């Protein structure tokens, strides 16, 4: 295989500072530079840190749906369909849809996806999703060509031996650039603020849940009180500690003589309302991911018409992702047909996204037919009226 997993030496390991201990655990987001090349680990951290981002990508991949291949030759169509259903994928996967799901998820997350068609002994044997950390893209002899280089055991990169077996896709690449742009581009800054809010909320609830008390003893004007103030304060502290360390299911009372004041630390402070800023940040994330909020479990108020419009926008987004996958499917099917002696003549037919689209299309065709019928009736009436 071209993209076989390379063994890495221990000397290649690097130590990365983890940032301040008081920050949230996803410190990589604090060091994000929007003008530098995006790191693979950055987008992995985004999906790990904010579950709603990971859920949006997974739902998008599932909503793209499946497809069928139609060939003029029935025998070729039957054999090709069996191959696409049972082709081995990676180590334990099976079926071309398994390969395309990982391929599309990689494309959405990193902006670039690379796969391999494994051929041996003149037969199409398997499909493989290549990890991006093992490859790099270089410009070819022509600006219209791209060269895929594979990472070697010594850390160097060499061109892939059989580039015709490599599948490469990029998402919205900038002019003159080889790598695509992730759909998560622009979210590190917003996500960093969101995580700071969540981290602060966790610390506040940890303090509130584990209540701290301030016990203050004020000696009176009696000389004996002032003379034994230290001993009485130590006694109060000792008895208070015993009362707080009571066993499970036991309630201890604290009794003291004198002017003793007990207050909860932080009880007078007002906790900031996080509902509005969190919703504003989530709105930015949802707008970037192009997923309707109700699909992500967000119970935001929306009308039926608004939900329908959001579903239409999602349908157009899924259609664009299908168009990105069409060249990959064409290469896979064309290679199998040629290796098995069939002409590369086929058509990709995607499944309908949902039943609502079928209903909308049927209603539109019905309205157009009725309008055409009325126009014909009006035209016949006018012709009859003009006839002497």
XYZ file of C-alpha atoms in Angstrom:
388
model
C 0.000 0.000 0.000
C 1.055 3.582 -0.614
C -0.164 5.056 2.682
C 0.903 2.220 4.973
C 1.302 3.289 8.570
C 4.875 4.411 9.112
C 6.718 3.533 12.310
C 7.822 6.677 14.117
C 11.052 6.924 16.077
C 10.973 7.993 19.705
C 13.391 10.819 18.929
C 10.742 12.497 16.783
C 8.544 13.177 19.827
C 8.166 16.779 20.925
C 7.082 18.398 24.162
C 4.339 21.016 23.822
C 3.645 23.474 26.665
C 0.167 23.043 28.063
C -0.386 26.680 29.029
C -1.621 28.067 32.326
C -3.089 25.633 34.819
C -6.008 27.967 35.520
C -7.301 27.897 31.945
C -9.624 25.371 30.361
C -8.069 22.027 29.346
C -8.169 22.811 25.620
C -5.257 25.274 25.739
C -4.462 24.780 22.031
C -7.312 27.181 21.222
C -5.543 29.982 23.136
C -2.559 29.819 20.784
C -4.555 29.829 17.561
C -3.216 32.235 14.928
C -5.791 32.918 12.167
C -3.110 33.845 9.601
C -1.003 30.703 10.043
C -1.501 27.276 8.492
C -4.230 25.384 10.271
C -3.006 22.523 12.438
C -4.721 19.165 12.345
C -4.769 18.929 16.097
C -6.562 22.284 16.345
C -9.664 21.014 14.545
C -9.583 17.760 16.490
C -9.533 19.832 19.681
C -12.531 21.854 18.477
C -14.603 18.706 17.970
C -13.470 17.295 21.301
C -14.059 20.494 23.255
C -17.533 21.414 21.952
C -19.855 18.413 21.478
C -22.266 20.418 19.325
C -19.550 20.820 16.649
C -18.850 17.092 16.594
C -22.585 16.337 16.450
C -23.087 18.739 13.528
C -20.340 17.117 11.454
C -21.572 13.589 12.201
C -25.158 14.517 11.334
C -24.052 16.170 8.087
C -22.182 13.024 7.046
C -25.202 10.821 7.786
C -27.658 13.171 6.067
C -25.708 13.094 2.797
C -27.239 9.652 2.284
C -26.475 6.812 -0.086
C -26.479 6.263 -3.832
C -26.860 3.629 -6.538
C -24.868 3.014 -9.705
C -26.807 2.422 -12.922
C -25.008 0.772 -15.860
C -26.382 -0.036 -19.340
C -25.003 -3.560 -18.918
C -27.130 -5.410 -16.315
C -24.349 -7.871 -15.540
C -21.824 -5.091 -14.956
C -24.298 -3.240 -12.735
C -24.947 -6.336 -10.624
C -21.262 -7.149 -10.141
C -20.320 -3.526 -9.486
C -23.104 -3.232 -6.917
C -21.817 -6.310 -5.109
C -18.290 -4.912 -5.103
C -19.398 -1.548 -3.697
C -21.336 -3.317 -0.943
C -18.611 -5.744 0.164
C -15.320 -3.974 -0.645
C -12.970 -3.993 2.402
C -12.365 -0.552 3.904
C -9.407 0.184 6.192
C -8.835 -2.462 8.866
C -12.373 -3.501 9.787
C -14.794 -1.583 7.561
C -16.825 -2.811 4.612
C -18.649 -1.067 1.803
C -17.979 2.059 -0.178
C -20.353 4.078 2.040
C -18.102 3.353 5.027
C -15.172 4.733 3.050
C -17.096 7.799 1.854
C -18.328 8.593 5.381
C -14.772 8.715 6.724
C -13.643 10.560 3.596
C -16.332 13.240 3.922
C -15.778 13.601 7.666
C -12.077 14.172 7.031
C -12.917 16.653 4.286
C -15.284 18.676 6.480
C -12.990 18.659 9.510
C -9.664 19.484 7.859
C -10.682 20.842 4.450
C -8.651 18.132 2.696
C -9.266 14.407 2.311
C -7.023 11.718 0.852
C -7.791 8.075 0.122
C -6.274 5.172 -1.756
C -7.596 2.495 -4.084
C -5.654 -0.651 -3.210
C -4.971 -2.763 -6.306
C -3.064 -6.034 -6.337
C -2.723 -8.953 -8.761
C -4.825 -7.095 -11.311
C -7.838 -6.796 -8.982
C -9.421 -4.022 -6.955
C -8.863 -5.239 -3.394
C -9.728 -2.504 -0.883
C -10.185 1.192 -0.065
C -8.099 3.056 2.488
C -8.540 6.427 4.229
C -5.080 7.994 4.539
C -4.230 10.053 7.670
C -3.247 13.585 6.729
C -0.270 13.675 9.082
C 1.461 11.082 6.860
C 1.174 13.064 3.621
C 1.705 16.507 2.169
C 0.544 18.132 -1.058
C 2.978 19.804 -3.436
C 2.439 21.648 -6.702
C 3.218 19.607 -9.811
C 5.040 20.670 -12.971
C 1.897 22.511 -14.028
C -0.333 24.756 -11.882
C -3.156 22.368 -12.786
C -1.351 19.352 -11.320
C -0.943 18.270 -7.706
C 1.629 15.894 -6.277
C 0.947 13.774 -3.204
C 4.034 12.993 -1.128
C 4.180 10.255 1.514
C 6.008 10.563 4.819
C 8.909 8.120 5.268
C 10.312 6.595 8.456
C 13.109 9.189 8.617
C 10.630 12.094 8.409
C 11.261 12.952 4.777
C 8.590 13.029 2.066
C 8.736 11.246 -1.274
C 6.215 11.327 -4.161
C 3.607 8.560 -4.126
C 4.680 5.717 -6.458
C 1.263 5.299 -8.112
C -0.566 8.656 -8.077
C -3.369 7.306 -10.302
C -4.603 5.235 -7.335
C -4.869 8.213 -4.984
C -8.136 10.036 -4.285
C -7.841 13.675 -3.243
C -10.496 16.294 -2.521
C -10.337 19.826 -1.138
C -13.087 21.994 0.301
C -13.264 25.606 -0.929
C -9.529 26.060 -1.629
C -8.257 29.593 -2.020
C -6.761 30.544 -5.419
C -3.180 29.326 -5.641
C -3.445 27.074 -2.579
C -3.407 23.293 -2.575
C -5.099 22.630 0.760
C -8.791 23.239 1.326
C -10.449 25.119 4.157
C -12.225 23.382 6.991
C -15.818 24.273 7.787
C -14.490 24.949 11.301
C -12.418 27.872 10.058
C -13.263 30.958 12.097
C -14.565 28.994 15.101
C -11.418 28.780 17.326
C -11.849 32.339 18.618
C -15.565 31.895 19.350
C -14.996 28.457 20.844
C -12.249 29.745 23.124
C -14.633 32.319 24.630
C -17.344 29.681 25.017
C -14.987 27.318 26.832
C -13.869 30.087 29.178
C -17.501 30.668 30.133
C -18.100 26.954 30.688
C -14.877 26.627 32.686
C -15.826 29.579 34.906
C -19.291 28.121 35.429
C -17.727 24.832 36.497
C -15.472 26.562 39.018
C -18.357 28.604 40.414
C -20.551 25.541 40.845
C -17.671 23.680 42.447
C -17.390 26.470 45.010
C -21.152 26.652 45.516
C -21.555 22.894 45.766
C -18.699 22.599 48.282
C -19.651 25.517 50.524
C -16.921 27.408 52.367
C -17.714 29.146 55.658
C -16.169 32.160 57.335
C -16.361 31.836 61.164
C -15.538 35.071 62.964
C -15.164 35.342 66.767
C -15.297 38.827 68.281
C -14.111 39.111 71.904
C -16.224 41.251 74.204
C -15.165 44.115 76.452
C -14.582 41.756 79.361
C -10.820 41.515 80.119
C -11.108 37.738 80.495
C -12.497 37.482 76.955
C -9.548 39.377 75.529
C -7.059 37.424 77.632
C -8.316 34.059 76.389
C -9.279 35.145 72.859
C -6.629 32.936 71.225
C -7.585 29.816 73.184
C -11.312 30.350 72.499
C -10.689 30.912 68.774
C -8.719 27.654 68.606
C -11.504 25.856 70.473
C -14.136 27.241 68.104
C -12.052 26.183 65.088
C -11.589 22.691 66.520
C -15.269 22.186 67.270
C -16.301 23.640 63.898
C -13.986 21.208 62.148
C -15.587 18.308 64.014
C -19.058 19.513 63.048
C -18.080 19.769 59.360
C -16.415 16.332 59.350
C -19.485 14.488 60.591
C -20.135 11.096 59.008
C -22.575 10.438 56.173
C -26.168 10.724 57.288
C -25.261 12.530 60.519
C -26.149 16.136 61.298
C -23.936 17.983 63.769
C -24.850 21.201 65.563
C -22.289 23.832 66.510
C -22.843 25.624 69.825
C -20.700 28.506 70.989
C -20.740 31.257 73.592
C -19.941 34.823 72.698
C -20.131 36.923 69.587
C -19.588 34.329 66.795
C -20.536 35.177 63.214
C -20.850 32.423 60.549
C -21.286 33.303 56.884
C -21.011 31.489 53.585
C -18.085 32.727 51.538
C -19.269 34.231 48.258
C -22.964 34.197 49.167
C -23.240 37.963 48.670
C -21.706 37.902 45.196
C -23.922 37.842 42.109
C -23.227 35.094 39.578
C -23.103 36.426 36.014
C -25.934 35.364 33.718
C -24.435 33.121 31.036
C -27.587 32.291 29.066
C -27.443 35.243 26.648
C -23.688 35.180 25.835
C -23.690 31.382 25.477
C -26.616 31.545 23.066
C -24.911 34.272 21.025
C -21.783 32.131 20.712
C -23.792 29.031 19.815
C -25.614 31.017 17.131
C -22.250 31.848 15.549
C -21.241 28.164 15.620
C -24.550 26.944 14.189
C -24.440 29.579 11.428
C -20.967 28.393 10.398
C -21.942 24.705 10.381
C -25.148 25.300 8.346
C -27.185 22.888 10.487
C -30.693 23.843 11.685
C -30.703 24.336 15.468
C -33.520 21.853 16.053
C -31.348 19.057 14.628
C -28.763 19.739 17.336
C -31.201 19.693 20.245
C -31.374 23.497 20.611
C -34.910 24.496 21.552
C -34.849 27.965 20.051
C -38.174 29.492 19.110
C -38.837 29.205 15.376
C -41.916 29.159 13.220
C -42.932 26.335 10.922
C -42.016 28.405 7.877
C -38.595 29.195 9.314
C -37.937 25.495 9.974
C -38.943 24.702 6.389
C -36.552 27.344 5.056
C -33.747 25.975 7.220
C -34.434 22.487 5.870
C -34.223 23.836 2.302
C -30.863 25.462 3.057
C -29.605 22.208 4.546
C -30.733 20.345 1.417
C -28.675 22.664 -0.780
C -25.638 22.193 1.496
C -25.959 18.416 1.277
C -26.253 18.673 -2.492
C -22.945 20.546 -2.666
C -21.230 17.856 -0.596
C -22.628 15.200 -2.927
C -21.097 17.025 -5.887
C -17.733 16.915 -4.125
C -18.034 13.143 -3.691
C -19.088 12.448 -7.292
C -15.521 12.542 -8.727
C -14.342 10.140 -6.019
C -17.157 7.696 -6.782
C -16.471 8.005 -10.523
C -12.793 7.086 -10.072
C -13.644 4.051 -7.940
C -16.312 2.734 -10.302
C -14.302 3.475 -13.457
C -11.246 1.624 -12.149
C -13.278 -1.447 -11.173
C -15.083 -1.561 -14.536
C -11.845 -1.286 -16.513
C -10.109 -3.936 -14.408
C -13.017 -6.301 -15.026
C -13.243 -5.696 -18.775
C -16.326 -3.443 -18.840
C -16.596 0.029 -20.387
C -16.646 2.875 -17.893
C -20.250 3.754 -18.680
C -22.434 4.376 -15.618
C -24.522 6.982 -13.822
C -24.576 7.960 -10.133
C -28.100 8.233 -8.720
C -28.277 9.660 -5.199
C -31.101 8.761 -2.860
C -33.619 11.434 -2.021
C -32.676 13.262 1.137
C -36.111 12.972 2.768
C -39.788 12.502 2.005
C -40.533 16.184 2.539
C -38.565 17.064 -0.597
C -40.631 14.594 -2.614
C -43.856 16.156 -1.340
C -42.663 19.673 -2.130
C -41.590 18.665 -5.643
C -44.881 16.866 -6.255
C -46.854 19.922 -5.133
C -44.766 22.151 -7.394
C -45.381 19.885 -10.395
C -49.102 19.823 -9.578
C -49.303 23.622 -9.425
C -47.384 23.974 -12.707
C -49.708 21.475 -14.399
C -52.777 23.328 -13.166
C -51.353 26.656 -14.342
C -50.588 25.187 -17.774
C -54.097 23.736 -17.992
C -55.681 27.102 -17.123
C -53.522 28.861 -19.702
C -54.601 26.381 -22.379
C -58.258 26.808 -21.445
C -57.952 30.599 -21.584
C -56.214 30.391 -24.939
C -58.933 28.115 -26.371
C -61.622 30.441 -25.099
C -59.976 33.457 -26.712
C -59.586 31.627 -30.035
C -63.253 30.582 -29.957
C -64.308 34.164 -29.284
C -62.284 35.472 -32.234
C -63.690 32.886 -34.634
C -66.663 34.415 -36.634
